[in-house]
Amino acid sequence: MQTSSTVPLRLRFFSAVLTGLMLCLFSPAHARPASGFVSVKDGRFIDPEGRHLLLHGINIVSKNRQGNYQPRVTEKDFEQLRAWGWNCIRFGVSWDGLEPEINRFDEAYLEKLDGWIALAKQYGFYVFLDMHQDLFNHKYGNGAPDWATLDDGMPHLRGAIWSDAYMISPAVQTVFDNFWANKPCADGVGVQDHFAAAWKKLAERYKDEPAVIAYDLFNEPNIGSGNAAIILEVLNAYVSNTDKLAEGDKPLTLDEVMQPNPQRNLRSVLAKQMQNLELYQALLDAAAPLCVDFESTRLTAMFQRVRDAIRSVDQNHIIFLETNISANMGVPTGVQPLVDETGQRDPLLAYAPHAYDIVVDTHDLELAFNGRLELIFRRHAESGKRLDMPVLIGEWGAFGRGSAGILPSARFTVAMMEKYLMSNTYWDYSYGLNDSPCHEIFERPIARNTSGILLSCATDFEKGSFECRWKEDPTIKAPTCIFLPERMAPYLDAICVAPAGTGWSVTRPYENSAAAVIEIPAAGGQEERTFFIAPPETD
């Protein structure tokens, strides 16, 4: 995601609905990780002790080329993230930083990456590496090195905000078209082949590092020149479905929708119209056929090429597959499994889409609509089930410092991720999160490690309560571990575990911490157990 506080709703929606979904990844059937690594089983992340693992974390991504793509965070930031109960970091890698010259990998950049991973490990975080890009290259946004940016001399056009370029820039569209076609670079080797080699370099370096759990292959892949056809389908669907508008709602004209700098009140009108879920879904579904075709052909082929390069050196790490930007908003995904050389599914795969309401990055965050969010998360959950992969929402939120008006939407987003037991990494780490009106959703209870299968969990922010339910696996000896934030410290005595078993104990995530990790020893059977905590009732 590119940070922008002025993204027009018209662009964010139609640009999103024009870019499609993505595909989930699979690794070879013989590629089982060594002991000590996070793995995948039956649609769940599994920790080294065999427990169901929920990942709850944040994005740390630098797009600053002048600073060689090094994030402006310190050890104190890692201390704070640990205090909030996060256990995972989506760490941005820049191909431009990694391989600034063709076939020359920057060892200094890699050593810096080593240092960030070591620091994360020191503070108890899992890390997955995100090959980040927005608009492909630093000339337009960030991502690939110049030598891999094959724009054929086409001009670059900028719109009112950064993502307009996906729709209007001949240079950006050409670069993506050439990437999907694996056009040769100056040395005669295809640009995708170079990209796969860059991933192989990373995988070879970290193949034995258990703190690194996964590789997120490509941030928000874009279809390129195919955007125009998708936008046309969406606009036609809007015109064809204006009868679905509520009585008194005036349909927007084509000129109004497509004007380059729509007024804020026009964006608000569109956001409110899209509260009609029948209309909203019709627009999403109009984009789906072209998006699915892109994903099932060009995108899948690229992911497969990268997967093969990684698996030639690394059998230990999970591969994360994203969707393109359209699925962020709820366009159905057509991603398919990746396979090994014998055609068997790769077992170390996870589905890692992003989830944003159409008002993200605008001044209209308070117009976020729970109905749209429910559709987005439901479709991601359905895709995860179809693919039989764990789901990690790689980006969500982007609330910034915001206002108190966005808190209901933030709470609902958490409720959706809890409902579907989704792991997640919030977008993104920035100063001021401590003062955000949404801070409570960052520092919240998490059923991190479950000695069996986690069945449900729910936080009630109004009541200050949390509960979860799980079915124990008698073969797992490690305890269930539940993180409770500092604000719950005053009523730890109110914890109820049923059946009680041998009780529970409190450990601290670090010295002098007021937060708590509740450890519940396994009872040794296959029974269902529940955990509940709430503040004592007052008269």
XYZ file of C-alpha atoms in Angstrom:
539
model
C 0.000 0.000 0.000
C 1.215 3.511 -0.813
C 0.635 6.016 1.950
C -1.622 8.867 0.888
C -4.165 10.871 2.814
C -5.829 12.320 -0.271
C -6.720 9.299 -2.374
C -10.046 10.078 -4.079
C -12.739 7.531 -3.401
C -13.489 7.294 -7.115
C -9.877 6.328 -7.807
C -9.421 4.106 -4.800
C -12.562 2.183 -5.624
C -12.287 1.907 -9.381
C -8.525 1.482 -9.328
C -8.995 -1.219 -6.750
C -11.832 -2.892 -8.574
C -9.854 -2.779 -11.734
C -6.861 -4.650 -10.500
C -8.141 -7.982 -9.463
C -7.208 -10.684 -7.122
C -4.474 -13.012 -6.706
C -3.365 -16.425 -6.062
C -2.371 -18.555 -3.200
C 0.742 -20.518 -3.119
C 1.616 -24.095 -2.646
C 4.996 -25.770 -2.113
C 6.136 -29.271 -2.997
C 4.620 -32.198 -1.196
C 8.066 -33.310 -0.106
C 8.922 -29.845 1.245
C 8.257 -30.273 4.942
C 10.020 -27.787 7.212
C 12.735 -28.786 9.616
C 11.847 -28.866 13.298
C 11.785 -25.440 14.900
C 9.995 -23.751 11.993
C 6.449 -22.455 11.751
C 4.481 -24.651 9.359
C 0.992 -25.155 7.926
C -1.594 -27.852 8.625
C -5.284 -28.120 7.719
C -5.644 -24.416 6.996
C -3.854 -23.292 10.172
C -0.444 -21.910 11.058
C 1.358 -24.331 13.384
C 4.115 -23.283 15.781
C 7.201 -25.463 16.439
C 5.433 -27.127 19.409
C 2.503 -28.164 17.228
C 0.083 -25.523 18.523
C -2.370 -23.506 16.444
C -0.599 -20.166 15.941
C -2.309 -16.808 15.448
C -0.032 -14.124 14.042
C -0.864 -10.571 15.095
C 1.531 -7.934 13.880
C 2.366 -4.884 11.853
C 4.007 -3.693 8.641
C 7.438 -2.077 8.810
C 8.205 -0.919 5.270
C 10.563 1.821 4.090
C 10.124 3.353 0.626
C 12.946 5.861 1.071
C 15.524 5.275 -1.669
C 17.837 7.977 -0.312
C 18.017 6.028 2.934
C 18.614 2.744 1.083
C 15.155 1.586 2.143
C 16.003 1.372 5.844
C 13.039 1.938 8.189
C 13.199 4.752 10.716
C 12.660 2.559 13.743
C 14.828 1.838 16.748
C 15.126 -0.786 19.436
C 12.682 1.251 21.526
C 10.064 0.769 18.823
C 10.528 -2.983 19.037
C 10.114 -2.724 22.814
C 6.831 -0.887 22.319
C 5.509 -3.357 19.768
C 6.304 -6.213 22.142
C 4.525 -4.402 24.960
C 1.403 -4.188 22.798
C 1.390 -7.949 22.351
C 2.311 -8.166 18.688
C 4.239 -11.252 17.660
C 4.829 -10.757 13.935
C 6.342 -8.213 11.531
C 5.751 -7.921 7.801
C 9.121 -6.470 6.869
C 9.495 -4.694 3.551
C 12.296 -5.710 1.188
C 13.156 -3.536 -1.809
C 14.350 -5.245 -4.980
C 16.045 -1.950 -5.850
C 17.938 -2.032 -2.562
C 18.735 -5.723 -2.867
C 19.971 -5.750 -6.479
C 20.703 -2.157 -7.563
C 22.793 -3.326 -10.520
C 22.002 -6.259 -12.751
C 23.322 -9.514 -11.235
C 24.984 -7.651 -8.335
C 23.429 -8.114 -4.937
C 24.238 -5.459 -2.352
C 25.866 -7.225 0.590
C 25.595 -4.103 2.742
C 21.824 -4.069 2.209
C 21.628 -7.757 3.108
C 23.672 -7.226 6.259
C 21.250 -4.492 7.301
C 18.403 -6.929 6.712
C 20.241 -9.497 8.835
C 20.357 -6.931 11.609
C 16.632 -6.163 11.476
C 15.777 -9.855 11.568
C 18.132 -10.408 14.509
C 16.553 -7.497 16.391
C 13.057 -8.815 15.724
C 14.136 -12.251 16.927
C 15.648 -10.744 20.076
C 12.256 -9.241 20.937
C 10.313 -12.388 20.175
C 8.852 -11.517 16.783
C 8.313 -13.736 13.806
C 9.193 -12.024 10.518
C 7.972 -12.531 6.995
C 9.659 -10.761 4.108
C 7.505 -8.659 1.795
C 8.930 -7.789 -1.645
C 7.240 -4.418 -1.678
C 6.322 -2.263 -4.649
C 3.918 0.508 -5.587
C 3.865 1.485 -9.291
C 6.837 -0.848 -9.795
C 9.843 1.528 -9.632
C 11.138 4.540 -7.701
C 10.567 6.803 -10.725
C 6.846 6.260 -10.251
C 6.637 4.924 -6.695
C 8.956 2.234 -5.345
C 10.046 -1.334 -5.980
C 12.209 -2.673 -8.796
C 15.662 -1.422 -9.826
C 15.991 0.749 -12.919
C 17.586 -2.021 -14.980
C 14.481 -4.189 -14.452
C 12.037 -1.375 -15.250
C 11.254 -1.941 -18.924
C 9.016 0.979 -19.861
C 9.984 1.029 -23.577
C 10.478 4.780 -23.339
C 6.795 5.415 -22.681
C 5.905 8.608 -20.810
C 4.839 8.592 -17.201
C 1.668 10.426 -16.255
C 0.659 11.358 -12.731
C -2.848 11.829 -11.500
C -4.263 13.606 -8.502
C -2.865 10.880 -6.281
C -0.274 8.153 -6.650
C -2.492 5.257 -7.739
C -4.024 7.176 -10.667
C -0.891 6.144 -12.534
C -2.048 2.522 -12.647
C -4.855 3.728 -14.919
C -3.333 6.596 -16.863
C 0.452 6.146 -17.051
C 1.695 4.450 -20.247
C 5.060 3.895 -18.545
C 3.617 2.091 -15.517
C 1.279 -0.034 -17.615
C 4.081 -0.958 -20.028
C 6.425 -1.895 -17.187
C 3.856 -4.309 -15.766
C 2.983 -5.725 -19.186
C 6.661 -6.428 -19.830
C 7.056 -7.979 -16.398
C 4.163 -10.387 -16.972
C 5.595 -11.218 -20.412
C 9.030 -11.918 -18.856
C 10.646 -9.578 -21.361
C 14.452 -9.909 -21.488
C 16.594 -7.372 -19.655
C 19.865 -6.011 -21.051
C 21.655 -9.310 -20.378
C 19.084 -11.328 -22.321
C 17.555 -12.883 -19.191
C 13.837 -12.397 -18.578
C 12.841 -9.812 -15.981
C 10.778 -12.407 -14.093
C 13.723 -14.772 -14.117
C 15.798 -12.033 -12.489
C 13.011 -11.473 -9.950
C 12.962 -15.186 -9.128
C 16.747 -15.148 -8.749
C 16.454 -12.283 -6.260
C 14.043 -14.351 -4.185
C 16.372 -17.334 -4.433
C 19.160 -15.147 -3.028
C 17.001 -14.241 -0.033
C 15.793 -17.808 0.494
C 19.321 -19.191 0.399
C 20.389 -16.672 3.025
C 17.521 -17.312 5.442
C 16.677 -20.964 4.763
C 17.907 -21.999 8.218
C 16.494 -19.027 10.163
C 13.313 -20.008 12.063
C 12.538 -16.396 13.037
C 11.791 -15.838 9.350
C 8.569 -17.732 8.748
C 7.509 -16.824 5.219
C 8.100 -15.034 1.936
C 5.417 -12.629 0.648
C 6.295 -12.755 -3.044
C 4.860 -9.550 -4.543
C 2.968 -6.668 -2.973
C -0.354 -5.944 -4.694
C 0.399 -7.207 -8.220
C -1.132 -5.035 -10.940
C -2.569 -6.121 -14.264
C -0.970 -3.320 -16.317
C -2.739 -2.216 -19.501
C -5.624 -4.551 -18.652
C -6.846 -1.924 -16.193
C -8.745 -0.056 -18.891
C -10.967 -3.005 -19.758
C -11.732 -3.694 -16.100
C -12.706 -0.083 -15.440
C -15.038 -0.198 -18.436
C -16.749 -3.293 -17.057
C -17.207 -1.637 -13.672
C -18.582 1.580 -15.150
C -20.983 -0.335 -17.374
C -22.155 -2.297 -14.354
C -22.768 0.937 -12.448
C -24.848 2.387 -15.278
C -26.777 -0.879 -15.642
C -27.572 -1.119 -11.939
C -28.599 2.413 -11.004
C -32.118 1.051 -10.465
C -30.730 -0.510 -7.298
C -30.071 2.911 -5.769
C -32.214 3.925 -2.852
C -35.189 6.123 -3.572
C -34.028 9.710 -3.860
C -30.423 8.783 -4.695
C -29.293 10.467 -7.881
C -27.045 8.343 -10.125
C -23.673 9.896 -10.851
C -22.956 10.651 -14.469
C -19.989 9.135 -16.277
C -18.340 12.553 -16.391
C -18.747 12.945 -12.637
C -17.271 9.541 -11.900
C -14.308 9.997 -14.220
C -13.390 13.621 -13.503
C -9.720 13.739 -12.433
C -10.251 15.612 -9.169
C -13.701 14.818 -7.809
C -14.857 17.026 -4.998
C -14.921 15.569 -1.551
C -18.721 15.669 -1.412
C -18.832 13.619 -4.638
C -16.645 10.950 -3.043
C -18.957 10.958 -0.061
C -21.973 10.495 -2.330
C -20.347 7.490 -3.968
C -19.359 6.008 -0.601
C -22.938 6.287 0.593
C -24.303 4.789 -2.621
C -21.975 1.841 -2.172
C -23.732 1.084 1.110
C -26.221 -0.602 -1.184
C -24.568 -4.005 -1.078
C -26.490 -5.316 -4.077
C -25.050 -2.505 -6.189
C -21.586 -2.776 -4.639
C -21.418 -6.513 -5.259
C -22.589 -6.052 -8.852
C -19.624 -3.749 -9.494
C -17.169 -6.120 -7.854
C -18.489 -9.080 -9.783
C -18.282 -7.161 -13.056
C -14.526 -6.891 -12.527
C -14.094 -10.532 -11.560
C -13.834 -12.345 -14.939
C -10.934 -10.231 -16.211
C -9.211 -10.275 -12.832
C -9.547 -14.037 -12.488
C -8.209 -14.556 -16.004
C -5.155 -12.434 -15.186
C -4.521 -14.326 -11.972
C -4.986 -17.783 -13.404
C -2.560 -17.145 -16.254
C 0.130 -14.484 -15.940
C 0.117 -14.052 -12.181
C 0.067 -17.777 -11.465
C 2.919 -18.370 -13.891
C 5.044 -15.734 -12.154
C 4.332 -17.111 -8.685
C 5.153 -20.613 -9.878
C 8.474 -19.441 -11.319
C 9.419 -17.748 -8.047
C 8.246 -20.708 -5.989
C 10.450 -23.058 -8.010
C 13.480 -20.820 -7.454
C 12.848 -20.647 -3.708
C 12.263 -24.375 -3.327
C 15.531 -25.165 -5.071
C 17.287 -23.930 -1.917
C 14.681 -23.655 0.862
C 12.217 -26.313 2.020
C 11.547 -24.680 5.401
C 9.575 -21.519 4.786
C 5.963 -20.772 3.953
C 5.178 -18.903 0.740
C 2.543 -16.171 1.019
C 0.366 -15.412 -1.995
C -1.408 -12.110 -2.296
C -4.184 -10.896 -4.528
C -3.927 -7.812 -6.666
C -5.483 -4.625 -5.440
C -9.038 -5.398 -6.598
C -9.500 -8.154 -4.048
C -8.641 -5.662 -1.296
C -12.158 -4.328 -1.817
C -13.929 -7.666 -2.258
C -13.530 -8.764 -5.888
C -13.623 -12.591 -5.859
C -10.229 -14.209 -6.176
C -9.265 -16.802 -8.745
C -5.913 -17.793 -7.320
C -4.842 -21.387 -7.706
C -2.372 -23.630 -5.871
C 1.272 -23.810 -6.832
C 2.771 -27.233 -7.377
C 6.040 -29.123 -7.285
C 7.782 -30.784 -10.217
C 5.469 -33.801 -9.940
C 2.310 -31.698 -10.003
C 1.544 -32.103 -6.290
C 0.468 -29.117 -4.228
C 3.129 -27.378 -2.235
C 2.073 -27.809 1.419
C 3.836 -24.706 2.778
C 1.471 -22.062 1.450
C -0.727 -19.359 2.928
C -3.266 -16.934 1.524
C -2.241 -13.338 2.309
C -4.731 -10.848 0.834
C -5.216 -7.257 1.925
C -8.515 -5.853 3.209
C -9.577 -2.215 2.901
C -12.907 -0.465 2.682
C -13.297 1.878 -0.298
C -12.813 4.975 1.853
C -9.236 4.049 2.800
C -6.712 6.859 2.312
C -9.441 9.485 1.920
C -10.809 12.150 4.238
C -13.947 10.025 4.494
C -12.650 7.297 6.802
C -15.626 7.845 9.063
C -17.870 6.703 6.193
C -16.438 3.186 6.336
C -19.348 0.770 6.063
C -19.529 -2.477 7.978
C -21.561 -4.152 5.256
C -18.743 -3.735 2.746
C -16.169 -4.892 5.278
C -18.226 -7.983 6.067
C -18.348 -8.857 2.359
C -14.590 -8.385 1.972
C -13.690 -10.598 4.934
C -16.316 -13.202 4.076
C -14.891 -13.552 0.580
C -11.345 -13.815 1.896
C -12.488 -16.499 4.339
C -14.268 -18.400 1.573
C -11.136 -18.265 -0.569
C -8.977 -19.498 2.285
C -11.352 -22.411 2.829
C -11.443 -23.251 -0.887
C -7.668 -23.219 -1.040
C -7.300 -25.014 2.312
C -4.747 -22.430 3.415
C -4.380 -20.321 6.534
C -5.366 -16.706 5.949
C -3.206 -13.777 6.982
C -4.504 -10.299 6.197
C -1.214 -8.716 5.141
C -2.538 -5.154 5.200
C -5.582 -3.617 6.852
C -6.408 -0.460 8.738
C -4.329 2.472 7.501
C -6.160 4.507 10.113
C -3.216 6.795 10.833
C -3.906 9.090 13.746
C -7.443 9.551 12.469
C -10.329 10.629 14.658
C -12.597 8.906 17.121
C -15.164 8.515 14.348
C -13.221 5.649 12.793
C -13.217 3.550 15.972
C -16.477 1.672 15.231
C -15.102 0.555 11.857
C -11.784 -0.417 13.452
C -13.562 -2.528 16.066
C -15.698 -4.189 13.415
C -12.599 -5.048 11.390
C -11.117 -6.768 14.434
C -14.410 -8.601 14.964
C -14.246 -9.932 11.395
C -10.677 -11.181 11.801
C -11.626 -12.826 15.091
C -14.746 -14.387 13.578
C -12.701 -16.051 10.851
C -9.618 -16.650 13.052
C -7.409 -14.721 10.636
C -3.831 -13.772 11.346
C -2.986 -10.195 10.419
C -0.409 -7.429 10.051
C -1.669 -3.860 10.406
C -0.681 -1.138 7.919
C 1.547 0.351 9.142
C 3.969 1.305 11.904
C 4.240 5.060 12.298
C 4.806 7.453 15.112
C 1.658 8.538 16.876
C -0.003 5.126 17.114
C 0.156 5.488 20.882
C -2.136 8.501 20.587
C -4.448 7.003 17.990
C -8.119 6.773 18.963
C -7.830 3.213 17.658
C -5.011 2.269 20.008
C -7.169 -0.299 21.799
C -7.326 -2.442 18.654
C -3.529 -2.573 18.441
C -3.003 -3.589 22.060
C -5.668 -6.243 22.477
C -6.074 -9.826 23.748
C -4.741 -12.530 21.425
C -5.021 -16.311 21.667
C -1.485 -16.689 20.366
C -0.752 -20.393 20.793
C -3.464 -23.000 21.238
C -2.772 -26.579 22.336
C -5.083 -27.964 19.706
C -7.516 -26.187 17.397
C -8.752 -22.681 18.166
C -12.507 -22.674 17.533
C -13.527 -19.102 18.316
C -12.403 -15.881 19.937
C -14.088 -12.552 20.559
C -13.161 -9.233 22.124
C -15.870 -6.942 23.493
C -14.213 -3.543 23.646
C -17.226 -1.905 25.301
C -17.345 -4.411 28.161
C -13.592 -4.942 28.319
C -13.994 -8.696 27.979
C -12.353 -11.450 25.943
C -13.221 -15.090 25.454
C -11.985 -17.953 23.339
C -12.749 -21.627 22.871
C -10.532 -24.443 21.656
C -10.411 -28.206 21.281
C -7.318 -29.709 22.823
C -5.016 -32.175 21.111
C -3.634 -34.728 23.596
C -0.447 -35.111 21.560
C 0.527 -31.479 22.254
C 2.281 -30.942 25.573
C 2.972 -27.198 25.383
C 0.446 -24.909 27.115
C -2.137 -22.670 25.512
C -0.841 -19.080 25.712
C -3.123 -16.044 25.680
C -1.784 -12.479 25.681
C -3.686 -9.928 27.769
C -2.882 -6.209 27.478
C -1.939 -3.971 30.368
C -5.464 -2.559 30.696
C -6.696 -5.999 31.771
C -4.075 -6.374 34.508
C -6.377 -5.146 37.316
C -8.795 -8.055 36.897
C -6.668 -11.107 36.185
C -8.289 -12.714 39.226
C -11.554 -12.750 37.261
C -10.178 -15.207 34.691
C -12.305 -18.309 34.221
C -11.022 -21.444 32.477
C -13.417 -24.351 31.956
C -12.839 -27.177 32.414
C -10.286 -25.859 34.866
C -7.796 -28.698 34.521
C -4.738 -27.915 36.598
C -5.483 -24.196 36.500
C -3.487 -21.450 34.862
C -0.498 -19.246 35.554
C 0.679 -15.754 34.669
C 3.967 -15.013 32.980
C 5.207 -11.620 31.896
C 6.246 -11.089 28.272
C 9.283 -9.177 29.529
C 10.722 -7.755 32.743
C 8.588 -5.128 34.518
C 5.700 -5.681 32.105
C 2.161 -5.020 33.283
C 0.806 -7.054 30.370
C 0.372 -10.773 30.918
C 0.618 -14.060 29.098
C -1.794 -16.588 30.563
C -0.436 -20.127 30.305
C -3.009 -22.909 30.493
C -1.489 -26.411 30.729
C -2.991 -29.014 28.436
C -5.499 -31.242 30.221
C -4.400 -34.323 28.302
C -7.669 -35.092 26.517
C -9.611 -33.995 23.456
C -12.161 -31.886 25.249
C -13.277 -28.385 24.394
C -12.145 -25.696 26.804
C -13.031 -22.038 27.215
C -11.240 -18.974 28.535
C -13.075 -15.859 29.695
C -12.034 -12.604 31.326
C -14.100 -9.518 32.094
C -13.888 -6.720 34.650
C -15.900 -7.320 37.819
C -19.417 -5.965 37.696
C -19.979 -2.832 39.754
C -23.170 -1.677 41.408
